[in-house]
C-alpha positions as semicolon CSV with decimal commas, in nm:
position;residue;x (nm);y (nm);z (nm)
1;M;10,799;17,093;28,027
2;D;10,547;16,813;28,030
3;W;10,473;16,783;28,402
4;S;10,313;16,439;28,362
5;L;10,663;16,299;28,292
6;I;10,793;16,401;28,634
7;P;10,659;16,092;28,826
8;L;10,774;15,870;28,536
9;I;11,127;15,998;28,597
10;F;11,123;16,048;28,975
11;I;10,991;15,708;29,077
12;P;11,220;15,487;28,859
13;T;11,529;15,691;28,958
14;L;11,431;15,666;29,326
15;L;11,419;15,285;29,298
16;G;11,727;15,288;29,076
17;G;11,924;15,478;29,337
18;V;11,827;15,221;29,594
19;F;11,930;14,933;29,360
20;Q;12,263;15,087;29,268
21;T;12,351;15,146;29,636
22;L;12,287;14,787;29,709
23;T;12,453;14,627;29,404
24;G;12,694;14,883;29,257
25;F;12,497;14,921;28,931
26;G;12,147;14,952;28,787
27;S;12,053;15,316;28,844
28;G;11,952;15,365;28,483
29;I;11,780;15,031;28,414
30;L;11,444;15,113;28,568
31;L;11,433;15,458;28,404
32;M;11,517;15,310;28,063
33;M;11,228;15,056;28,107
34;V;10,985;15,349;28,122
35;L;11,121;15,667;27,966
36;P;11,160;15,543;27,609
37;L;10,781;15,492;27,601
38;F;10,735;15,871;27,615
39;V;11,067;16,023;27,499
40;P;11,278;15,925;27,188
41;L;11,530;15,655;27,275
42;L;11,849;15,858;27,227
43;Q;11,714;16,146;27,440
44;A;11,596;15,898;27,704
45;S;11,942;15,751;27,720
46;A;12,089;16,102;27,761
47;I;11,856;16,182;28,047
48;S;11,930;15,848;28,212
49;T;12,310;15,915;28,203
50;V;12,272;16,264;28,346
51;T;12,060;16,150;28,637
52;G;12,319;15,897;28,735
53;L;12,611;16,136;28,738
54;C;12,551;16,282;29,088
55;L;12,511;15,938;29,243
56;T;12,822;15,795;29,099
57;F;13,017;16,118;29,178
58;S;12,904;16,104;29,543
59;L;12,988;15,739;29,597
60;G;13,304;15,751;29,389
61;M;13,447;16,056;29,567
62;S;13,375;15,914;29,914
63;L;13,544;15,585;29,826
64;R;13,804;15,703;29,574
65;R;14,105;15,583;29,777
66;H;13,989;15,220;29,749
67;A;13,943;15,224;29,366
68;D;14,142;15,002;29,140
69;Y;14,255;15,269;28,892
70;R;14,503;15,049;28,716
71;G;14,235;14,797;28,633
72;M;14,023;15,071;28,472
73;I;14,268;15,200;28,213
74;F;14,235;14,938;27,936
75;P;13,859;14,881;27,952
76;L;13,800;15,260;27,993
77;A;13,995;15,343;27,675
78;V;13,808;15,082;27,471
79;F;13,471;15,182;27,620
80;L;13,510;15,550;27,544
81;C;13,602;15,490;27,176
82;F;13,301;15,268;27,108
83;S;13,065;15,477;27,314
84;A;13,152;15,797;27,134
85;T;13,112;15,615;26,794
86;A;12,775;15,479;26,896
87;I;12,647;15,821;27,010
88;H;12,767;15,982;26,684
89;I;12,598;15,733;26,450
90;G;12,289;15,689;26,666
91;P;12,077;15,967;26,506
92;S;12,138;15,824;26,158
93;I;12,001;15,483;26,253
94;N;11,639;15,396;26,191
95;T;11,462;15,446;26,522
96;R;11,236;15,144;26,468
97;L;11,544;14,928;26,416
98;L;11,714;15,087;26,721
99;G;11,404;15,024;26,928
100;T;11,398;14,657;26,822
101;L;11,765;14,623;26,903
102;F;11,698;14,781;27,237
103;G;11,433;14,520;27,309
104;F;11,659;14,229;27,220
105;F;11,933;14,395;27,432
106;L;11,703;14,396;27,739
107;L;11,614;14,031;27,679
108;G;11,976;13,933;27,645
109;L;12,072;14,148;27,946
110;A;11,814;13,976;28,163
111;I;11,943;13,628;28,069
112;W;12,308;13,737;28,111
113;L;12,248;13,888;28,455
114;H;12,061;13,587;28,573
115;F;12,351;13,351;28,502
116;A;12,627;13,609;28,575
117;D;12,500;13,653;28,935
118;K;12,560;13,279;28,989
119;G;12,893;13,244;28,817
120;H;13,090;13,571;28,821
121;K;13,308;13,486;29,125
122;N;13,494;13,216;28,934
123;R;13,524;13,402;28,603
124;K;13,842;13,568;28,487
125;F;13,853;13,775;28,168
126;S;14,137;13,761;27,921
127;K;14,254;14,076;27,732
128;P;14,048;13,999;27,416
129;A;13,745;13,917;27,634
130;T;13,792;14,235;27,829
131;M;13,810;14,438;27,505
132;A;13,494;14,272;27,365
133;L;13,312;14,328;27,692
134;A;13,417;14,696;27,712
135;A;13,327;14,755;27,347
136;L;12,981;14,603;27,390
137;S;12,927;14,813;27,704
138;G;13,034;15,124;27,515
139;V;12,784;15,064;27,233
140;T;12,496;14,989;27,468
141;S;12,582;15,289;27,675
142;G;12,585;15,516;27,373
143;W;12,259;15,391;27,232
144;F;12,063;15,280;27,536
145;G;12,226;15,457;27,834
146;L;12,294;15,120;28,000
147;S;12,655;15,008;28,055
148;G;12,670;14,910;28,422
149;P;12,579;14,536;28,430
150;P;12,847;14,397;28,197
151;M;13,124;14,608;28,348
152;A;13,002;14,526;28,700
153;V;13,042;14,160;28,620
154;Y;13,397;14,236;28,489
155;F;13,498;14,425;28,803
156;M;13,346;14,164;29,032
157;A;13,554;13,897;28,857
158;R;13,871;14,110;28,879
159;L;13,836;14,225;29,241
160;G;13,690;13,914;29,394
161;D;13,521;13,954;29,735
162;D;13,667;14,300;29,819
163;K;13,332;14,480;29,825
164;M;13,484;14,816;29,912
165;R;13,720;14,810;29,612
166;Y;13,439;14,693;29,391
167;I;13,194;14,968;29,480
168;A;13,467;15,237;29,466
169;T;13,598;15,113;29,131
170;T;13,267;15,082;28,960
171;Q;13,143;15,422;29,075
172;V;13,457;15,606;28,970
173;F;13,443;15,420;28,634
174;F;13,077;15,495;28,582
175;F;13,119;15,862;28,668
176;I;13,401;15,905;28,415
177;I;13,206;15,740;28,130
178;G;12,890;15,923;28,233
179;A;13,055;16,264;28,218
180;F;13,226;16,179;27,888
181;N;12,902;16,054;27,726
182;T;12,714;16,354;27,846
183;G;12,973;16,587;27,688
184;V;12,951;16,394;27,358
185;R;12,572;16,405;27,358
186;V;12,576;16,789;27,415
187;F;12,828;16,827;27,129
188;E;12,614;16,611;26,901
189;G;12,300;16,808;26,987
190;I;12,122;16,508;27,141
191;L;12,111;16,652;27,493
192;T;11,976;17,010;27,514
193;W;11,908;17,250;27,800
194;S;11,539;17,205;27,763
195;M;11,583;16,834;27,858
196;M;11,782;16,916;28,169
197;S;11,462;17,017;28,363
198;L;11,352;16,650;28,337
199;A;11,698;16,528;28,444
200;V;11,681;16,745;28,760
201;W;11,391;16,537;28,891
202;G;11,582;16,226;28,819
203;I;11,884;16,357;29,012
204;V;11,662;16,430;29,310
205;G;11,513;16,083;29,293
206;M;11,856;15,928;29,269
207;W;11,983;16,107;29,575
208;L;11,679;16,004;29,782
209;G;11,721;15,651;29,652
210;K;12,087;15,647;29,767
211;T;11,981;15,768;30,118
212;L;11,712;15,504;30,138
213;G;11,937;15,230;30,004
214;L;12,205;15,302;30,269
215;K;11,938;15,262;30,539
216;I;11,795;14,933;30,419
217;L;12,121;14,778;30,303
218;S;12,140;14,535;30,593
219;R;11,768;14,450;30,590
220;I;11,686;14,362;30,229
221;D;11,760;14,053;30,024
222;A;11,946;14,198;29,726
223;G;11,923;13,869;29,544
224;K;11,546;13,880;29,533
225;M;11,560;14,241;29,416
226;R;11,794;14,137;29,131
227;D;11,558;13,866;29,028
228;L;11,273;14,113;29,003
229;I;11,486;14,349;28,794
230;H;11,579;14,059;28,561
231;A;11,219;13,965;28,520
232;G;11,122;14,331;28,449
233;L;11,396;14,361;28,190
234;A;11,281;14,045;28,010
235;V;10,913;14,147;28,001
236;T;10,999;14,501;27,890
237;G;11,239;14,377;27,626
238;L;10,974;14,137;27,485
239;L;10,706;14,407;27,478
240;T;10,948;14,650;27,306
241;V;11,035;14,395;27,033
242;L;10,666;14,320;26,973
243;K;10,580;14,684;26,957
244;N;10,850;14,759;26,692
245;I;10,813;14,441;26,484
246;I;10,436;14,364;26,500
247;F;10,243;14,670;26,598
248;V;10,442;14,950;26,420
């Protein structure tokens, strides 16, 4: 194991655990801003998914009675189909192309989140829109290990101001898809036991982040934290695109 990678996994997951505890999503974003610089993209997304499992399991189990299970069924079915397909075809896609797509995805995600934070409360999704959103989230989860933000926007719109139901529903949903994607990646040979030693440090960081997040929940301006994340996503996305198009 490359010990120099430990801080690069531990620190982003620690901060990601704090962010997800405050907002309901985002545990993998910070890790995926750093890890693909040192680990192949598909392996990085696998590690990111594994590190988030314990956090979503813990929050989901403790709040499971509040979850909107009925509202999960349709988007979950669509999500799993597209995510499994994305994971399966991922190794056959040109890594440079995939990296460029990842950069554009981060840029688009930053813009989407910036406006979604301001307008999600009044948005209702139709069946076709829900299907498209779940399909997009499944693909981005399979390739990039990031699915939370689009689905978080969907559940916020569906559940309104009921924060308890929102947190419970998102965490149960994210645990189910995380466990499924991990199983598919193991089957496809993308996630191996040798990579699990890196994921362990991410799990530790995520747990500590959750503990810290619960303590500072009432003291921090989550809106400002989201703005910083959006800016970081945009900068990282731009640098990733430039790296793959110009410098490679």
